[in-house]
Amino acid sequence: MKRINVSLLSLLLIMLCAFPTANAQNVKDFKVKMLGPANLNFRKSPKRIVISDFQVNFQTALQLEDKKKGGKMWRGGLKGDAKASLTLVLDGLNIDDLQQLTDKLFEEYKADLVAKGFEIAPIDELWNHSAYEKNREKRWELKSGDGGEKGDEFGAIVMRPTGQKFIVNKQSMENKKTGPLKIANYEEQVEMKVSNQKTDFIFNKVVLNVLAFDNALSETTRALNRHAGYAQVKAETDFKIDESSFNRFNIGQMIVRGGVEVDGVLEKQKFDASQGADVDRRGTDAGVFHVWRVEDKEDINVSVVKCDPEKYKKGAEMAIGSFLDATIQKLADKAN
């Protein structure tokens, strides 16, 4: 009997030891790629960096929608509209925590640059550049972080560090019809103008997109579904620094294909919304008329996903820190 008790105790200890390992947060392997001329390097560039912007975009919700328009059918009959919509909301995050995390990441980023031999130049050197003189008051502003702003995408919260001001393109321009894409294009044109000119500093811009959800249905599958009169959307939890994130030094933009993923942050879950069209192939005789009757149908799925705020913050810090460290190392390699 004593031997059995010892075996059970040992088994429990093994399980307890193994459990944290199974839920450990690990950054998956990734490789940084620099977009730009093949021979691009920073050996002749000044070892001074002006950080024009450092923004972290946290995805707190995702909204997907698919719709199939009804109407007359090729072989006769009628079908109604089919619509599927999916909304996911991440619950458990605190704005103050995200601001503190952003501040911490920024301070570590600057310290790592200095450790590699680079000087952090004041933002005024960039602000006073001739490229920003045109319509300065209408187009640009110096702005530091202030607890988060609404991003362009649904559910996105934009965070910037509180300890420094950055050059931000104003959204409220004279032309009210100007959309986010046109504003972004203008902003990029000005930044490239600065980067291509000889200056006493290296232009730097950091944009980090932290995702919690991902679209799990390809556009090809959606198109096939719509052709069949079927609307469908799918999504899944997938914590990562999205591949749209970048760290730009002059004209060299550093990215990671597929993004930077971290295990053990969010529980793996899948979500779905689907709706087939209501079809009336034969119709009904109504005296001298033949009548078809169909209804427009919609499937709506709204789900709340719980997250552990401590795991989330740790995962974000690991992923962003790993990405930024790798880009700084690549910059140092290109500068020496």
Tab-separated table of C-alpha atoms in Angstrom:
chain	number	residue	atom	x	y	z
A	1	MET	CA	0.000	0.000	0.000
A	2	LYS	CA	2.831	2.404	0.818
A	3	ARG	CA	4.443	1.738	-2.558
A	4	ILE	CA	1.201	2.686	-4.330
A	5	ASN	CA	0.981	5.961	-2.402
A	6	VAL	CA	4.535	6.852	-3.334
A	7	SER	CA	3.804	6.143	-7.000
A	8	LEU	CA	0.717	8.349	-6.949
A	9	LEU	CA	2.635	11.140	-5.231
A	10	SER	CA	5.442	10.889	-7.768
A	11	LEU	CA	2.917	10.996	-10.611
A	12	LEU	CA	1.311	14.119	-9.184
A	13	LEU	CA	4.693	15.813	-8.832
A	14	ILE	CA	5.575	14.944	-12.432
A	15	MET	CA	2.264	16.361	-13.643
A	16	LEU	CA	2.724	19.552	-11.637
A	17	CYS	CA	6.231	20.024	-13.010
A	18	ALA	CA	5.175	19.319	-16.565
A	19	PHE	CA	2.110	21.585	-16.537
A	20	PRO	CA	3.949	24.947	-16.583
A	21	THR	CA	6.152	23.730	-19.424
A	22	ALA	CA	3.125	22.834	-21.531
A	23	ASN	CA	1.748	26.346	-21.039
A	24	ALA	CA	5.051	28.221	-21.342
A	25	GLN	CA	5.205	31.304	-23.502
A	26	ASN	CA	7.749	30.897	-26.256
A	27	VAL	CA	8.624	33.072	-29.226
A	28	LYS	CA	8.647	31.023	-32.411
A	29	ASP	CA	11.643	31.265	-34.706
A	30	PHE	CA	11.555	34.134	-37.197
A	31	LYS	CA	13.860	35.918	-39.611
A	32	VAL	CA	14.084	39.657	-40.210
A	33	LYS	CA	14.209	40.802	-43.819
A	34	MET	CA	15.172	44.307	-44.934
A	35	LEU	CA	13.316	45.691	-47.928
A	36	GLY	CA	15.275	48.103	-50.088
A	37	PRO	CA	18.254	48.102	-52.459
A	38	ALA	CA	20.333	44.922	-52.240
A	39	ASN	CA	23.490	46.892	-51.448
A	40	LEU	CA	21.865	49.132	-48.836
A	41	ASN	CA	24.054	49.723	-45.780
A	42	PHE	CA	24.655	52.410	-43.157
A	43	ARG	CA	28.462	52.407	-43.039
A	44	LYS	CA	28.698	56.025	-44.219
A	45	SER	CA	25.598	57.170	-42.344
A	46	PRO	CA	25.877	59.209	-39.127
A	47	LYS	CA	25.470	57.110	-35.990
A	48	ARG	CA	22.606	59.336	-34.880
A	49	ILE	CA	18.963	58.289	-35.034
A	50	VAL	CA	15.801	60.391	-34.911
A	51	ILE	CA	12.755	58.319	-33.955
A	52	SER	CA	9.923	59.981	-35.873
A	53	ASP	CA	7.250	57.644	-34.525
A	54	PHE	CA	6.914	54.630	-32.261
A	55	GLN	CA	3.396	53.249	-32.335
A	56	VAL	CA	1.990	50.003	-31.005
A	57	ASN	CA	-1.421	49.049	-32.393
A	58	PHE	CA	-3.243	46.593	-30.147
A	59	GLN	CA	-6.088	44.636	-31.755
A	60	THR	CA	-8.884	44.322	-29.168
A	61	ALA	CA	-11.658	43.213	-31.530
A	62	LEU	CA	-12.253	41.768	-34.990
A	63	GLN	CA	-15.270	42.146	-37.237
A	64	LEU	CA	-15.776	40.050	-40.373
A	65	GLU	CA	-18.715	40.055	-42.774
A	66	ASP	CA	-19.672	38.158	-45.912
A	67	LYS	CA	-22.742	38.686	-48.044
A	68	LYS	CA	-24.265	36.921	-51.035
A	69	LYS	CA	-26.757	38.965	-53.014
A	70	GLY	CA	-29.943	37.119	-53.987
A	71	GLY	CA	-32.044	37.412	-57.134
A	72	LYS	CA	-33.213	35.349	-60.083
A	73	MET	CA	-31.604	31.950	-60.560
A	74	TRP	CA	-30.143	30.785	-63.859
A	75	ARG	CA	-32.388	27.700	-64.192
A	76	GLY	CA	-35.446	29.421	-62.807
A	77	GLY	CA	-36.515	30.341	-59.313
A	78	LEU	CA	-35.526	32.979	-56.815
A	79	LYS	CA	-33.170	33.193	-53.852
A	80	GLY	CA	-32.835	35.726	-51.079
A	81	ASP	CA	-29.802	37.520	-49.676
A	82	ALA	CA	-27.491	35.547	-47.378
A	83	LYS	CA	-25.300	37.327	-44.854
A	84	ALA	CA	-22.878	36.121	-42.192
A	85	SER	CA	-21.194	38.385	-39.656
A	86	LEU	CA	-18.715	37.594	-36.913
A	87	THR	CA	-17.582	39.926	-34.133
A	88	LEU	CA	-14.907	38.949	-31.608
A	89	VAL	CA	-14.024	41.065	-28.584
A	90	LEU	CA	-10.962	40.569	-26.380
A	91	ASP	CA	-11.818	40.996	-22.706
A	92	GLY	CA	-9.355	41.546	-19.857
A	93	LEU	CA	-7.037	44.300	-21.111
A	94	ASN	CA	-6.436	47.575	-19.289
A	95	ILE	CA	-5.452	50.789	-21.116
A	96	ASP	CA	-3.110	51.899	-18.336
A	97	ASP	CA	-1.267	48.563	-18.507
A	98	LEU	CA	-0.870	48.881	-22.275
A	99	GLN	CA	0.489	52.407	-21.868
A	100	GLN	CA	3.028	51.272	-19.263
A	101	LEU	CA	4.071	48.402	-21.531
A	102	THR	CA	4.517	50.769	-24.485
A	103	ASP	CA	6.632	53.141	-22.375
A	104	LYS	CA	8.790	50.266	-21.169
A	105	LEU	CA	9.341	48.887	-24.658
A	106	PHE	CA	10.340	52.326	-25.953
A	107	GLU	CA	12.869	52.933	-23.200
A	108	GLU	CA	14.399	49.488	-23.794
A	109	TYR	CA	14.490	50.176	-27.539
A	110	LYS	CA	16.437	53.416	-27.062
A	111	ALA	CA	18.807	51.771	-24.584
A	112	ASP	CA	19.526	48.946	-27.036
A	113	LEU	CA	20.298	51.424	-29.819
A	114	VAL	CA	22.701	53.298	-27.556
A	115	ALA	CA	24.338	50.016	-26.522
A	116	LYS	CA	25.036	49.343	-30.215
A	117	GLY	CA	26.816	52.681	-30.567
A	118	PHE	CA	24.000	54.912	-31.831
A	119	GLU	CA	23.017	58.302	-30.443
A	120	ILE	CA	19.333	59.226	-30.081
A	121	ALA	CA	18.936	62.654	-31.685
A	122	PRO	CA	16.139	65.026	-30.564
A	123	ILE	CA	12.886	65.034	-32.526
A	124	ASP	CA	13.297	68.784	-33.200
A	125	GLU	CA	15.999	68.015	-35.773
A	126	LEU	CA	13.420	66.174	-37.868
A	127	TRP	CA	10.565	68.551	-37.068
A	128	ASN	CA	12.604	71.471	-38.432
A	129	HIS	CA	13.378	69.663	-41.707
A	130	SER	CA	12.123	71.468	-44.817
A	131	ALA	CA	9.964	68.465	-45.799
A	132	TYR	CA	7.589	69.258	-42.938
A	133	GLU	CA	7.312	72.994	-43.609
A	134	LYS	CA	4.499	72.835	-46.191
A	135	ASN	CA	1.126	73.275	-44.455
A	136	ARG	CA	2.816	72.322	-41.203
A	137	GLU	CA	-0.040	73.468	-38.956
A	138	LYS	CA	-2.699	71.681	-41.007
A	139	ARG	CA	-0.894	68.421	-41.733
A	140	TRP	CA	1.426	67.694	-38.823
A	141	GLU	CA	1.625	67.830	-35.056
A	142	LEU	CA	4.131	66.902	-32.377
A	143	LYS	CA	2.393	64.439	-30.130
A	144	SER	CA	3.236	62.034	-27.315
A	145	GLY	CA	1.227	59.093	-26.013
A	146	ASP	CA	-1.846	59.832	-23.961
A	147	GLY	CA	-3.590	56.622	-22.990
A	148	GLY	CA	-4.475	55.284	-26.419
A	149	GLU	CA	-6.375	56.412	-29.498
A	150	LYS	CA	-8.835	54.764	-31.847
A	151	GLY	CA	-7.054	53.229	-34.818
A	152	ASP	CA	-8.135	53.003	-38.465
A	153	GLU	CA	-9.131	49.346	-38.121
A	154	PHE	CA	-12.140	48.165	-36.094
A	155	GLY	CA	-11.070	47.359	-32.543
A	156	ALA	CA	-7.552	48.818	-32.888
A	157	ILE	CA	-6.060	50.932	-30.094
A	158	VAL	CA	-3.001	53.017	-30.997
A	159	MET	CA	-0.464	53.571	-28.222
A	160	ARG	CA	2.593	55.838	-28.240
A	161	PRO	CA	5.154	56.390	-25.462
A	162	THR	CA	4.473	59.241	-23.072
A	163	GLY	CA	8.110	60.251	-22.616
A	164	GLN	CA	8.724	61.772	-26.066
A	165	LYS	CA	6.852	63.631	-28.774
A	166	PHE	CA	6.524	62.196	-32.255
A	167	ILE	CA	5.571	63.619	-35.646
A	168	VAL	CA	1.998	62.552	-36.343
A	169	ASN	CA	0.017	63.191	-39.519
A	170	LYS	CA	-3.259	64.904	-38.653
A	171	GLN	CA	-6.425	63.127	-39.771
A	172	SER	CA	-8.467	66.351	-39.934
A	173	MET	CA	-7.269	67.859	-43.210
A	174	GLU	CA	-8.957	70.487	-45.392
A	175	ASN	CA	-10.268	67.899	-47.837
A	176	LYS	CA	-12.892	65.960	-45.860
A	177	LYS	CA	-13.039	63.312	-48.579
A	178	THR	CA	-9.408	62.380	-47.998
A	179	GLY	CA	-9.295	58.816	-46.707
A	180	PRO	CA	-6.745	57.052	-44.476
A	181	LEU	CA	-4.980	55.517	-47.491
A	182	LYS	CA	-4.380	58.887	-49.175
A	183	ILE	CA	-3.168	60.388	-45.891
A	184	ALA	CA	-0.811	57.436	-45.357
A	185	ASN	CA	0.547	57.795	-48.898
A	186	TYR	CA	1.284	61.481	-48.353
A	187	GLU	CA	2.959	60.706	-45.043
A	188	GLU	CA	5.148	58.056	-46.659
A	189	GLN	CA	6.123	60.417	-49.486
A	190	VAL	CA	7.362	63.011	-47.000
A	191	GLU	CA	9.249	60.384	-44.981
A	192	MET	CA	10.928	59.011	-48.108
A	193	LYS	CA	11.911	62.540	-49.097
A	194	VAL	CA	13.680	62.958	-45.763
A	195	SER	CA	15.276	59.509	-45.972
A	196	ASN	CA	16.692	60.119	-49.452
A	197	GLN	CA	18.309	63.424	-48.541
A	198	LYS	CA	21.668	63.764	-46.849
A	199	THR	CA	21.083	64.595	-43.189
A	200	ASP	CA	22.932	64.452	-39.886
A	201	PHE	CA	20.783	61.575	-38.716
A	202	ILE	CA	19.147	58.293	-39.714
A	203	PHE	CA	15.369	58.575	-40.044
A	204	ASN	CA	13.601	55.924	-37.958
A	205	LYS	CA	9.949	54.881	-37.705
A	206	VAL	CA	8.531	51.931	-35.759
A	207	VAL	CA	5.037	50.507	-36.303
A	208	LEU	CA	4.027	47.388	-34.371
A	209	ASN	CA	0.683	45.633	-34.880
A	210	VAL	CA	-0.230	43.198	-32.089
A	211	LEU	CA	-2.951	40.785	-33.198
A	212	ALA	CA	-5.168	38.537	-31.102
A	213	PHE	CA	-7.451	37.276	-33.888
A	214	ASP	CA	-6.914	36.221	-37.482
A	215	ASN	CA	-9.176	35.716	-40.483
A	216	ALA	CA	-9.215	31.943	-40.994
A	217	LEU	CA	-11.003	31.871	-44.349
A	218	SER	CA	-9.209	32.571	-47.607
A	219	GLU	CA	-10.724	34.932	-50.157
A	220	THR	CA	-10.812	32.058	-52.653
A	221	THR	CA	-13.001	29.960	-50.348
A	222	ARG	CA	-15.264	32.909	-49.683
A	223	ALA	CA	-15.669	33.499	-53.414
A	224	LEU	CA	-16.596	29.837	-53.981
A	225	ASN	CA	-19.116	30.012	-51.143
A	226	ARG	CA	-20.733	33.133	-52.562
A	227	HIS	CA	-20.944	31.493	-55.981
A	228	ALA	CA	-22.935	28.712	-54.310
A	229	GLY	CA	-25.204	31.205	-52.567
A	230	TYR	CA	-23.505	30.652	-49.217
A	231	ALA	CA	-22.084	33.342	-46.931
A	232	GLN	CA	-19.422	32.335	-44.418
A	233	VAL	CA	-16.741	33.895	-42.209
A	234	LYS	CA	-14.258	32.179	-39.912
A	235	ALA	CA	-11.711	33.429	-37.403
A	236	GLU	CA	-9.397	32.051	-34.747
A	237	THR	CA	-7.288	33.280	-31.866
A	238	ASP	CA	-3.718	33.815	-33.019
A	239	PHE	CA	-1.473	36.010	-30.884
A	240	LYS	CA	1.384	37.527	-32.872
A	241	ILE	CA	3.149	40.639	-34.087
A	242	ASP	CA	1.647	40.892	-37.543
A	243	GLU	CA	3.819	40.851	-40.669
A	244	SER	CA	2.558	44.364	-41.459
A	245	SER	CA	4.744	45.596	-38.580
A	246	PHE	CA	8.008	47.256	-39.526
A	247	ASN	CA	11.074	49.109	-38.295
A	248	ARG	CA	12.308	51.569	-40.915
A	249	PHE	CA	15.767	53.113	-41.011
A	250	ASN	CA	15.928	55.631	-43.880
A	251	ILE	CA	14.759	53.654	-46.933
A	252	GLY	CA	15.504	50.255	-45.378
A	253	GLN	CA	12.296	48.741	-44.021
A	254	MET	CA	12.716	45.706	-41.772
A	255	ILE	CA	9.873	43.189	-41.591
A	256	VAL	CA	9.185	39.550	-40.715
A	257	ARG	CA	7.286	37.416	-43.230
A	258	GLY	CA	4.446	35.731	-41.352
A	259	GLY	CA	4.993	37.880	-38.266
A	260	VAL	CA	6.356	36.975	-34.829
A	261	GLU	CA	4.249	34.390	-32.994
A	262	VAL	CA	4.201	33.584	-29.275
A	263	ASP	CA	2.746	30.386	-27.847
A	264	GLY	CA	0.767	30.213	-24.619
A	265	VAL	CA	-0.776	33.697	-24.640
A	266	LEU	CA	-4.349	32.960	-25.737
A	267	GLU	CA	-6.290	29.718	-25.666
A	268	LYS	CA	-6.699	28.361	-29.179
A	269	GLN	CA	-10.293	28.915	-30.263
A	270	LYS	CA	-12.122	28.909	-33.581
A	271	PHE	CA	-15.252	30.858	-34.516
A	272	ASP	CA	-17.659	30.640	-37.405
A	273	ALA	CA	-20.735	32.304	-38.874
A	274	SER	CA	-22.422	30.893	-41.968
A	275	GLN	CA	-25.699	31.315	-43.775
A	276	GLY	CA	-27.230	29.674	-46.828
A	277	ALA	CA	-29.670	31.534	-49.056
A	278	ASP	CA	-33.404	30.924	-48.874
A	279	VAL	CA	-34.414	29.424	-52.235
A	280	ASP	CA	-37.785	29.086	-53.970
A	281	ARG	CA	-37.284	27.110	-57.174
A	282	ARG	CA	-40.916	26.505	-58.206
A	283	GLY	CA	-42.893	29.431	-56.864
A	284	THR	CA	-46.665	29.443	-56.313
A	285	ASP	CA	-49.546	30.033	-58.700
A	286	ALA	CA	-51.666	33.008	-57.625
A	287	GLY	CA	-54.357	33.361	-60.256
A	288	VAL	CA	-52.867	34.877	-63.376
A	289	PHE	CA	-49.575	35.428	-61.569
A	290	HIS	CA	-46.761	33.132	-60.515
A	291	VAL	CA	-45.233	34.225	-57.225
A	292	TRP	CA	-41.867	33.357	-55.651
A	293	ARG	CA	-41.362	33.946	-51.966
A	294	VAL	CA	-37.935	34.090	-50.266
A	295	GLU	CA	-36.527	35.677	-47.131
A	296	ASP	CA	-33.233	37.428	-46.576
A	297	LYS	CA	-31.300	35.499	-43.927
A	298	GLU	CA	-28.410	36.408	-41.662
A	299	ASP	CA	-26.255	34.528	-39.166
A	300	ILE	CA	-24.727	36.758	-36.485
A	301	ASN	CA	-22.042	35.527	-34.104
A	302	VAL	CA	-20.799	37.853	-31.350
A	303	SER	CA	-18.268	36.267	-28.999
A	304	VAL	CA	-16.194	37.540	-26.093
A	305	VAL	CA	-12.736	36.016	-25.661
A	306	LYS	CA	-11.246	36.157	-22.172
A	307	CYS	CA	-7.539	36.775	-21.809
A	308	ASP	CA	-5.142	36.727	-18.891
A	309	PRO	CA	-3.749	40.298	-18.818
A	310	GLU	CA	-0.429	39.203	-17.324
A	311	LYS	CA	0.100	36.528	-19.973
A	312	TYR	CA	-0.897	39.017	-22.657
A	313	LYS	CA	1.537	41.704	-21.477
A	314	LYS	CA	4.357	39.186	-21.143
A	315	GLY	CA	3.663	37.743	-24.588
A	316	ALA	CA	3.537	41.196	-26.187
A	317	GLU	CA	6.765	42.220	-24.477
A	318	MET	CA	8.519	39.036	-25.607
A	319	ALA	CA	7.348	39.300	-29.225
A	320	ILE	CA	7.992	43.029	-29.637
A	321	GLY	CA	11.290	42.881	-27.761
A	322	SER	CA	12.510	39.993	-29.909
A	323	PHE	CA	11.510	41.769	-33.116
A	324	LEU	CA	13.123	45.080	-32.161
A	325	ASP	CA	16.321	43.386	-30.918
A	326	ALA	CA	16.657	41.561	-34.232
A	327	THR	CA	16.155	44.754	-36.259
A	328	ILE	CA	18.691	46.673	-34.166
A	329	GLN	CA	21.230	43.891	-34.672
A	330	LYS	CA	20.629	43.983	-38.416
A	331	LEU	CA	21.108	47.769	-38.386
A	332	ALA	CA	24.365	47.378	-36.470
A	333	ASP	CA	25.573	44.733	-38.926
A	334	LYS	CA	24.797	47.050	-41.849
A	335	ALA	CA	26.544	49.978	-40.140
A	336	ASN	CA	29.866	48.228	-39.365
